[in-house]
Short mmCIF file of C-alpha atoms and ligand atoms in Angstrom, two decimals:
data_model
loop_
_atom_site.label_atom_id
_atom_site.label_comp_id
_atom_site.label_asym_id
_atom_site.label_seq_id
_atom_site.Cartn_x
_atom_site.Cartn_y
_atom_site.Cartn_z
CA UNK A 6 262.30 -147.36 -19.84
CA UNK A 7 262.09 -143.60 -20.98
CA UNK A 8 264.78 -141.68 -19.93
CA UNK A 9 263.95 -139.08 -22.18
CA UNK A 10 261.19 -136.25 -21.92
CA UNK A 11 259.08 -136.20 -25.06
CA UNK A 12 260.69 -133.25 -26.12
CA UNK A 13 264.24 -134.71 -26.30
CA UNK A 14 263.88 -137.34 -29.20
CA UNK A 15 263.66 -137.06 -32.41
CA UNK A 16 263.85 -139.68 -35.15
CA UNK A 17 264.39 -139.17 -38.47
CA UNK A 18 262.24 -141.29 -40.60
CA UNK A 19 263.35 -142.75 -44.14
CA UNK A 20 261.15 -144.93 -46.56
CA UNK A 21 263.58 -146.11 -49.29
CA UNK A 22 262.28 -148.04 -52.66
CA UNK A 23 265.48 -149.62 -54.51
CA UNK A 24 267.69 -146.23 -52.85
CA UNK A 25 271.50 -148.37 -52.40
CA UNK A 26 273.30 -146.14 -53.86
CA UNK A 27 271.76 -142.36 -52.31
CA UNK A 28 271.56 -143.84 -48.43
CA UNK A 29 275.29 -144.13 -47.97
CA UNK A 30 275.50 -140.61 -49.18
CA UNK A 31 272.73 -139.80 -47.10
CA UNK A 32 273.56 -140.96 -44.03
CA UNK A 33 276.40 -138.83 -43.13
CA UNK A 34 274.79 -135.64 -43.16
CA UNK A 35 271.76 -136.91 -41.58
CA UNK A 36 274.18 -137.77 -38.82
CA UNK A 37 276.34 -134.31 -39.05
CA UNK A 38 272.53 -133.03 -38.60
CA UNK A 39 271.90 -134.91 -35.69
CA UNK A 40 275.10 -134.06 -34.00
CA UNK A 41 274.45 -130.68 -34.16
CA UNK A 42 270.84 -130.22 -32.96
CA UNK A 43 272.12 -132.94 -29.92
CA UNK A 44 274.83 -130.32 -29.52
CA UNK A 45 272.22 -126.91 -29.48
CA UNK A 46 269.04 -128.05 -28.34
CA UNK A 47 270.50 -131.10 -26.40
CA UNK A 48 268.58 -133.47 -28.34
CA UNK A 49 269.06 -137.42 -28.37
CA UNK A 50 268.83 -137.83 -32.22
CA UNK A 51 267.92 -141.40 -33.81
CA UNK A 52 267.37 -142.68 -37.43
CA UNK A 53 264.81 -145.33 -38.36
CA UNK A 54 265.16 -146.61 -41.93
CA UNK A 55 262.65 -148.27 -43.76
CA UNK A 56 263.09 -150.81 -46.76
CA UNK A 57 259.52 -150.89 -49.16
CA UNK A 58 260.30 -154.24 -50.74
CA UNK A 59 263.75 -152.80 -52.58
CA UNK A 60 265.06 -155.29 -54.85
CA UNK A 61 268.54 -153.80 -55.46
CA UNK A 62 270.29 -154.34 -52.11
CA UNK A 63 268.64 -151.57 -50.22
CA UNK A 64 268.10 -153.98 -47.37
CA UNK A 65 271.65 -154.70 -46.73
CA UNK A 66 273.23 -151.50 -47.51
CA UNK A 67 270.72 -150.67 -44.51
CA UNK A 68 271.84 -153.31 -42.47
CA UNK A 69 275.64 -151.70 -43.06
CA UNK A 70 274.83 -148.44 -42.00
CA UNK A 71 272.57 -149.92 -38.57
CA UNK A 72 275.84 -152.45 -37.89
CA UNK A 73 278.25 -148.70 -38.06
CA UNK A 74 275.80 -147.03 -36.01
CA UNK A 75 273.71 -147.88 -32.84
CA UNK A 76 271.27 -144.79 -33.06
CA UNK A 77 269.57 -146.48 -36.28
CA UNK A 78 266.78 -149.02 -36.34
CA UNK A 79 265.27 -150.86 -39.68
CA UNK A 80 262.22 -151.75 -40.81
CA UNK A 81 261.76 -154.17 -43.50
CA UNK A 82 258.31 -154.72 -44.57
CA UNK A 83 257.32 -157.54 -46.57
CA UNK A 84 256.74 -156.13 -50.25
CA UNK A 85 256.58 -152.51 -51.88
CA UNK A 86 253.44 -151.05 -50.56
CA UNK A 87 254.38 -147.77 -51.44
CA UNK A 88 255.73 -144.81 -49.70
CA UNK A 89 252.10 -143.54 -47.51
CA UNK A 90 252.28 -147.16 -46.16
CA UNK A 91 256.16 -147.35 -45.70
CA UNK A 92 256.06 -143.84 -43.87
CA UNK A 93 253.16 -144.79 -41.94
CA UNK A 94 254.53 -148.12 -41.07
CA UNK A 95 257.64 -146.03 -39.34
CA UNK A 96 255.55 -143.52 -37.77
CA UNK A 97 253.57 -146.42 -35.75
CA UNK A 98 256.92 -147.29 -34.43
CA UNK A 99 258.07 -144.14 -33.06
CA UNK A 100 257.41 -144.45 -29.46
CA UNK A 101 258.35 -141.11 -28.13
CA UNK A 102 259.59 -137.47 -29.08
CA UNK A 103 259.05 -135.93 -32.43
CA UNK A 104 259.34 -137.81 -35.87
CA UNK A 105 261.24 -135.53 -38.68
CA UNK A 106 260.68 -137.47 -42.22
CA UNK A 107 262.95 -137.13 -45.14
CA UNK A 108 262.86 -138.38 -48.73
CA UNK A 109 266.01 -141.15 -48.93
CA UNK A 110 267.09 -139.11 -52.22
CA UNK A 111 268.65 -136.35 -50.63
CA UNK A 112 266.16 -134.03 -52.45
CA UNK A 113 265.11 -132.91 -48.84
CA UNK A 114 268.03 -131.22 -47.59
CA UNK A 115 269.25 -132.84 -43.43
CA UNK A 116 270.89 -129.62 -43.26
CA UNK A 117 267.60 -127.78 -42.47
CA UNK A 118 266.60 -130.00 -39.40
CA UNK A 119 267.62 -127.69 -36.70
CA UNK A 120 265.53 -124.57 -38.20
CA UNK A 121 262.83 -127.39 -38.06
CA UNK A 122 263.95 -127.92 -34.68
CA UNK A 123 263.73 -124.41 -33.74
CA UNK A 124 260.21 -124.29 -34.75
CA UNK A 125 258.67 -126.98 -33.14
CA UNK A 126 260.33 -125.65 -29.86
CA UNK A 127 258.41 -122.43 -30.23
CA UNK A 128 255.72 -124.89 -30.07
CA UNK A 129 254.66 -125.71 -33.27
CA UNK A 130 253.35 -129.43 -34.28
CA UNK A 131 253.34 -129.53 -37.96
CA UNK A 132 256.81 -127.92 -39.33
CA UNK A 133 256.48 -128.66 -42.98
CA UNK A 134 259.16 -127.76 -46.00
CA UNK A 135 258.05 -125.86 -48.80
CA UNK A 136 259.76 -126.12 -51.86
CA UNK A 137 261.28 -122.94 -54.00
CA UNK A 138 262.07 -124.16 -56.55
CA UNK A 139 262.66 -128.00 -58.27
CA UNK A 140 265.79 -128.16 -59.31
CA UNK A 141 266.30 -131.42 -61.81
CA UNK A 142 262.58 -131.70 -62.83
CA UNK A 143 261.17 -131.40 -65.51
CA UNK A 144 258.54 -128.92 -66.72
CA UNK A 145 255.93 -131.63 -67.21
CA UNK A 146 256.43 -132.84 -63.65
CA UNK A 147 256.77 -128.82 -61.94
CA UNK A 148 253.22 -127.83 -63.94
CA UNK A 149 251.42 -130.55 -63.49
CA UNK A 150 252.48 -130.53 -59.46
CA UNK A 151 251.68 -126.61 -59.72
CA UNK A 152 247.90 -127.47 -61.05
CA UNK A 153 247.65 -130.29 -58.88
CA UNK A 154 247.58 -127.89 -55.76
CA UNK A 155 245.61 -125.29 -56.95
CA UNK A 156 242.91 -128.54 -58.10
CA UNK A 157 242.97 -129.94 -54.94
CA UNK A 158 243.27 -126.23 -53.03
CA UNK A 159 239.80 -125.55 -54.56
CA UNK A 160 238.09 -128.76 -54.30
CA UNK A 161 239.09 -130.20 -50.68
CA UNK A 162 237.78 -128.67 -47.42
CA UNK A 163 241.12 -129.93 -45.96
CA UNK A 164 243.85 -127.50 -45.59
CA UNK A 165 246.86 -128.87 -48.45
CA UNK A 166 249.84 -126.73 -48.54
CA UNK A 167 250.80 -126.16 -51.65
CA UNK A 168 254.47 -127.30 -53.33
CA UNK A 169 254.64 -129.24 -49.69
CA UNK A 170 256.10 -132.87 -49.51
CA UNK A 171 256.17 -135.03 -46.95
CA UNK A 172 259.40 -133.23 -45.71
CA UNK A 173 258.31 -132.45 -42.29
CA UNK A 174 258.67 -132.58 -38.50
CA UNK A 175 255.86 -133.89 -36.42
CA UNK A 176 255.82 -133.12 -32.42
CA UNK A 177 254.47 -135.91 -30.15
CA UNK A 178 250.81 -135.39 -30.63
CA UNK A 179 250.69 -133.91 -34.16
CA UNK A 180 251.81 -138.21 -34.51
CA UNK A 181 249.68 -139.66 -32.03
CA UNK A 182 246.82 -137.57 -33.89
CA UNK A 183 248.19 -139.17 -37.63
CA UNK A 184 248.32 -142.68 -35.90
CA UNK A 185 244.57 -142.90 -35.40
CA UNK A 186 243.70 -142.36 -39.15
CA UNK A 187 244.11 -145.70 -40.51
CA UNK A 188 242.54 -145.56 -43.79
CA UNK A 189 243.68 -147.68 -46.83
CA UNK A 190 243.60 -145.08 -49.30
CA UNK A 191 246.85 -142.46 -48.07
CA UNK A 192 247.39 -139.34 -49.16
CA UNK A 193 249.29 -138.39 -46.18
CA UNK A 194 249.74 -134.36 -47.80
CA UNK A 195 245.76 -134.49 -46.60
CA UNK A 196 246.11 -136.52 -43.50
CA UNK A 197 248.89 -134.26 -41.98
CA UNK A 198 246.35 -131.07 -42.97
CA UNK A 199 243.38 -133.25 -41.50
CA UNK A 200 245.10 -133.31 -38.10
CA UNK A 201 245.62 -129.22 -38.21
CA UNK A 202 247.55 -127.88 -34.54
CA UNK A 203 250.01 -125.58 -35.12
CA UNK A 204 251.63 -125.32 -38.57
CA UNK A 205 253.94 -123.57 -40.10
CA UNK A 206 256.18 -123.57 -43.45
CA UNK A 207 259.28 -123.32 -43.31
CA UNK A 208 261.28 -122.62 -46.93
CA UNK A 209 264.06 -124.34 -49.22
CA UNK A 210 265.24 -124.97 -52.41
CA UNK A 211 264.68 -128.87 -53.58
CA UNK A 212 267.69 -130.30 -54.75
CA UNK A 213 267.86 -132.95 -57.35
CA UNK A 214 268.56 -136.53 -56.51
CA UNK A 215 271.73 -137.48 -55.44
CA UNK A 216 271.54 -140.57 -57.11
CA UNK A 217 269.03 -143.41 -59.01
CA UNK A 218 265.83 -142.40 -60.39
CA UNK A 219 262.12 -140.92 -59.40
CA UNK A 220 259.95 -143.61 -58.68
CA UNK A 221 256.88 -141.47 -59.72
CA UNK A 222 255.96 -141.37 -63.41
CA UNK A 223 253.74 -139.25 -64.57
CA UNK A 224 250.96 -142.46 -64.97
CA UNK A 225 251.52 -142.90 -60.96
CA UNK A 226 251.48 -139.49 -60.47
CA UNK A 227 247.95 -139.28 -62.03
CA UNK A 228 246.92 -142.33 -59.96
CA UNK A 229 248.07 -140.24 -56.70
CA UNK A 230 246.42 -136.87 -58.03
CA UNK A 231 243.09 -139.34 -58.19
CA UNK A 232 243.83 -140.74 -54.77
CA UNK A 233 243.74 -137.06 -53.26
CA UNK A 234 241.15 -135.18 -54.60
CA UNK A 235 238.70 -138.44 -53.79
CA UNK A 236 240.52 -139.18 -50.69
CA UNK A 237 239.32 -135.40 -49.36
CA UNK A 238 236.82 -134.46 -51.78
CA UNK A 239 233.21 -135.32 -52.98
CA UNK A 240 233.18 -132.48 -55.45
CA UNK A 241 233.48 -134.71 -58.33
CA UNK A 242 229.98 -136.36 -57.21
CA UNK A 243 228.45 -133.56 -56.80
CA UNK A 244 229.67 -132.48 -60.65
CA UNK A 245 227.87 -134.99 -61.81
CA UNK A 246 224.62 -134.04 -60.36
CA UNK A 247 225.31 -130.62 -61.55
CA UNK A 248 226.13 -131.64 -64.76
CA UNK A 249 222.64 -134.08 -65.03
CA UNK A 250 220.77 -130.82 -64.27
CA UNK A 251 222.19 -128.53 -67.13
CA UNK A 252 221.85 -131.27 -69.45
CA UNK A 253 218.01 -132.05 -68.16
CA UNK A 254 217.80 -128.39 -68.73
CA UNK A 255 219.25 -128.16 -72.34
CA UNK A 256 217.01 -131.79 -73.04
CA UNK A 257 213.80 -129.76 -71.68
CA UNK A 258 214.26 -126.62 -73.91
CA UNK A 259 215.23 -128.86 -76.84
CA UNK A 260 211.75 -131.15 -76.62
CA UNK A 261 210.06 -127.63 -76.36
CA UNK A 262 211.12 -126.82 -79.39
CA UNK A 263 210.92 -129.93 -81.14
CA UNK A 264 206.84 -130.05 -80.12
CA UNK A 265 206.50 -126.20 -81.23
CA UNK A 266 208.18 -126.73 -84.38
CA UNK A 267 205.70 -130.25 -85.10
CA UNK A 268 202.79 -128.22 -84.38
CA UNK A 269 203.65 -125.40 -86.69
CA UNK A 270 205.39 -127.03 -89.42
CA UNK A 271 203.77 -130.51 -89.23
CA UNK A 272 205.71 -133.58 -88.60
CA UNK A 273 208.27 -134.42 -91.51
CA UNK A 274 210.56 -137.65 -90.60
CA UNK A 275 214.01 -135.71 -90.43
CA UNK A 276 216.52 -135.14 -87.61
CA UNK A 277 218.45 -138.31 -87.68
CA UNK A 278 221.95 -135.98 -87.24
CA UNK A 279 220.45 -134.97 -84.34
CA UNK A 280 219.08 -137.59 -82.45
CA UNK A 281 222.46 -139.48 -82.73
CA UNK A 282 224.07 -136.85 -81.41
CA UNK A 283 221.89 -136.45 -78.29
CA UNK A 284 221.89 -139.99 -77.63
CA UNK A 285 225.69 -140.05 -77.80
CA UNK A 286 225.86 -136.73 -75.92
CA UNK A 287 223.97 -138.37 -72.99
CA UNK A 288 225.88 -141.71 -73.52
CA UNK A 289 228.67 -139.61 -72.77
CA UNK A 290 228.07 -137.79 -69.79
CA UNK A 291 226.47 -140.25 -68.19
CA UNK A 292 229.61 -142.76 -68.31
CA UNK A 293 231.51 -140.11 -66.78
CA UNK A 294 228.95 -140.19 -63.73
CA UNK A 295 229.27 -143.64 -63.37
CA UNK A 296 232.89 -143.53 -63.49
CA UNK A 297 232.69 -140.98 -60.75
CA UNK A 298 230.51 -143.28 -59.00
CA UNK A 299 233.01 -146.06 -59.76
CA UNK A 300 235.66 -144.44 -58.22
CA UNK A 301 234.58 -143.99 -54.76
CA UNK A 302 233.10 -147.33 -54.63
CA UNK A 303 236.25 -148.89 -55.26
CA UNK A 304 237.90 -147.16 -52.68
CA UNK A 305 235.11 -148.08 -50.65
CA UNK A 306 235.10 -151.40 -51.20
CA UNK A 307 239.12 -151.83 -50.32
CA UNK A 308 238.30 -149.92 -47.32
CA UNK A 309 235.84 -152.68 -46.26
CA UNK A 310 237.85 -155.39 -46.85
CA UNK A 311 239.81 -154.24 -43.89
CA UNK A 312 243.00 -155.07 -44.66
CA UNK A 313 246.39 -154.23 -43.08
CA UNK A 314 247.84 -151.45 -44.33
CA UNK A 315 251.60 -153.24 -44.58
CA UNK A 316 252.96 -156.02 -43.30
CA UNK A 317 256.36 -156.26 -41.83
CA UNK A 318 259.33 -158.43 -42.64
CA UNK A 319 261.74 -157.59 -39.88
CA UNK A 320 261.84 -155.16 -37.38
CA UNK A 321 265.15 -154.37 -35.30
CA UNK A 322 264.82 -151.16 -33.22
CA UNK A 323 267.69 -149.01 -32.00
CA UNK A 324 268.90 -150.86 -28.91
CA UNK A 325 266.81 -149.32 -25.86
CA UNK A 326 263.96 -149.79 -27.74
CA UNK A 327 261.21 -152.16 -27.35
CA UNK A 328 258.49 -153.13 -30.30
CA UNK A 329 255.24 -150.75 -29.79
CA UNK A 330 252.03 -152.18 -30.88
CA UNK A 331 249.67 -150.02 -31.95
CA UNK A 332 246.23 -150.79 -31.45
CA UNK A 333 244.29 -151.27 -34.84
CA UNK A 334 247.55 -151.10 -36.63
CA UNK A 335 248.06 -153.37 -39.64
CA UNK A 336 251.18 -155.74 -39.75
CA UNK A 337 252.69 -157.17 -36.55
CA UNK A 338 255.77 -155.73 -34.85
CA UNK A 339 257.64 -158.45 -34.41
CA UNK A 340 260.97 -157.66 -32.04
CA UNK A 341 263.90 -158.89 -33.19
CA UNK A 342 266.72 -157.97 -31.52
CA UNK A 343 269.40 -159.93 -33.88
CA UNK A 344 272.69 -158.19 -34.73
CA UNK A 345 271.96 -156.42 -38.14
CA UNK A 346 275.28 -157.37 -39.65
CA UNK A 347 274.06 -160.45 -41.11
CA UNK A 348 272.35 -158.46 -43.47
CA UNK A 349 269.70 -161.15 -43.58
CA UNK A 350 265.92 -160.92 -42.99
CA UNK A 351 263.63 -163.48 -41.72
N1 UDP B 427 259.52 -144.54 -52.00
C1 UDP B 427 259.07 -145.61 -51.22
N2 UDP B 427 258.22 -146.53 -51.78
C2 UDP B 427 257.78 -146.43 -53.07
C3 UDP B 427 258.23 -145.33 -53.85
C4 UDP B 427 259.08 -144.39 -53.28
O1 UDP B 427 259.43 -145.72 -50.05
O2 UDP B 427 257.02 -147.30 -53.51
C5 UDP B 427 260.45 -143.55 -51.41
C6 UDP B 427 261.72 -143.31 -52.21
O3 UDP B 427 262.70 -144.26 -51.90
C7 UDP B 427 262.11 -141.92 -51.78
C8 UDP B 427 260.75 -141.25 -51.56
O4 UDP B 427 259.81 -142.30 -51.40
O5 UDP B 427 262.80 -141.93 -50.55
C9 UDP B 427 260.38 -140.31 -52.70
O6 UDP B 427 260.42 -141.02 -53.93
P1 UDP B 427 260.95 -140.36 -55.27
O7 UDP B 427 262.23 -139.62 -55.01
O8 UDP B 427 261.01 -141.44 -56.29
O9 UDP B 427 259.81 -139.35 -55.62
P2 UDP B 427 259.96 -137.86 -56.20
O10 UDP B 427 260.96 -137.15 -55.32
O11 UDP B 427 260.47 -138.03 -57.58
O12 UDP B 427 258.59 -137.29 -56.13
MG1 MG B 428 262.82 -137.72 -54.95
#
């Protein structure tokens, strides 16, 4: 069924949350993109679209686009499970070549695909955007992103690029590598450094959205910062050790002085300013511990509870191609070759 040699396909790979009104203005220059890296590095160029549970008529603007165009495919899954899951839900399905994936915003640039391109054929694996600047964002959003990285830069073992998306190109088996982590918990900036091979940055200027609204407020933001640095770090564990040593230490010193001073001075009732504040002191820090504790058991727990990590809706691949099923992989492909016009899901 493959007429093409792994290094002749490439799909680009959208996960869209409520995005009808930026894919119809996306679309076109993914396509003018496609054209032209079929026309230079006689590629066979494909789109696969993915709807996370949109509510606004995402689905069927999608359906519109797939009806115009035989090179797309769709993927509907059966809620919002967020973008890690959407992505990875559309990387399981690419069954050959390279996988290029793009924000549905426009805020990473189609244009740049064939310097991407030009990379991976000089045999690179991971060719990942870097941002220069963040045009349209706030300074809340562009410093706590900047701290972020340099957090997560110091804590994690893991090799994260910093002011790096998701805007990337995979080759073959820089994917095959991501499909075999399956863990609940995503932070896919982590996973693609987990998998290392060949990497290299290539730079551009993030524009702002072409059109709705960021689906990341600062409160989920904080959630995914969380998700990160316990996804690929145990620092924070060890902090807490670290920090129930100094304050053993301090606690130590303090009783030694407490006995000298009874000894010398004899042993007047007095100190109740003190002893509160110790006790709260210690209630303190060790709540924080246990938080700690807390939140790598949770993600422990919903790691053992094996769960899939999406479900899908409908699938309807580019004509040509079948469903893949890949082993271990949550949600069932189920292949539906009905003609997208309909607009309709099962
Ligand atoms: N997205 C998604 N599922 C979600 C949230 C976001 O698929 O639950 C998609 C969204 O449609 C967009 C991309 O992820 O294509 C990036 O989202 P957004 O632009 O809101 O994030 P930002 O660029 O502000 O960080
Ligand atoms: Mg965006």
């Amino acid at each position: 069924m493959n007429a093409f040699p792994e290094h002749e396909r490439l799909t680009v790979v959208v996960a869209a949350f409520n995005e009808a009104d930026s894919l119809p203005l996306l679309q076109p220059r993914i396509l003018a993109a496609l054209e032209d890296a079929g026309a230079r590095f006689g590629l066979e160029g494909r789109v696969l679209y993915i709807d996370d549970g949109s509510r606004d008529g995402t689905w069927e603007a999608m359906c519109r686009l797939a009806a115009a165009d035989p090179r797309i495919g769709l993927l509907r899954l059966s809620r919002n499970f967020g973008k890690e899951a959407a992505l990875t839900a559309g990387l399981d399905r690419i069954e050959h070549g390279a996988a290029l994936i793009l924000d549905a915003d426009g805020q990473d640039p189609p244009e740049l695909i064939s310097r991407f391109i030009e990379r991976w054929r000089e045999g690179y694996d991971d060719v990942h955007g870097t941002r220069l600047a963040r045009e349209g964002e706030g300074w809340v959003k562009r410093g706590t992103a900047h701290l972020f990285y340099r957090v997560i830069g110091r804590l994690s073992k893991t090799p994260i690029p910093a002011d790096t998306g998701d805007f990337r190109l995979l080759s073959p088996r820089a994917l095959e590598a991501l499909r075999q982590l399956r863990e609940r918990h995503r932070f896919m900036k982590g996973l693609f450094g987990w998998i290392g091979f060949n990497r290299i940055a290539v730079e551009y200027q993030r524009e702002p959205r072409s059109a709705g609204r960021s689906k990341f407020n600062l409160w989920r933001l904080w959630n995914f910062a969380l998700e990160g640095i316990t996804g690929f770090s145990t620092a924070p564990l060890r902090l807490a050790t670290y920090l129930g040593l100094l304050t053993a230490l301090v606690a130590f010193g303090y009783g030694a002085w407490v006995i000298a001073k009874a000894l010398v001075f004899g042993d007047a009732v007095q100190g109740w300013p003190t002893m509160m504040a110790v006790i709260l002191f210690l209630g303190g820090v060790q709540l924080i511990a246990l938080g700690m504790i807390g939140e790598y058991l949770g993600r422990l727990y919903m790691e053992s509870k094996q769960r899939p990590l999406y479900l899908v809706d409908t699938w309807l691949p580019p004509p040509g191609v079948g469903s893949v099923r890949v082993q271990g992989v949550g949600g069932e492909s189920h292949a539906q070759r009905e003609a997208p016009a309909g607009g309709q899901g099962q």
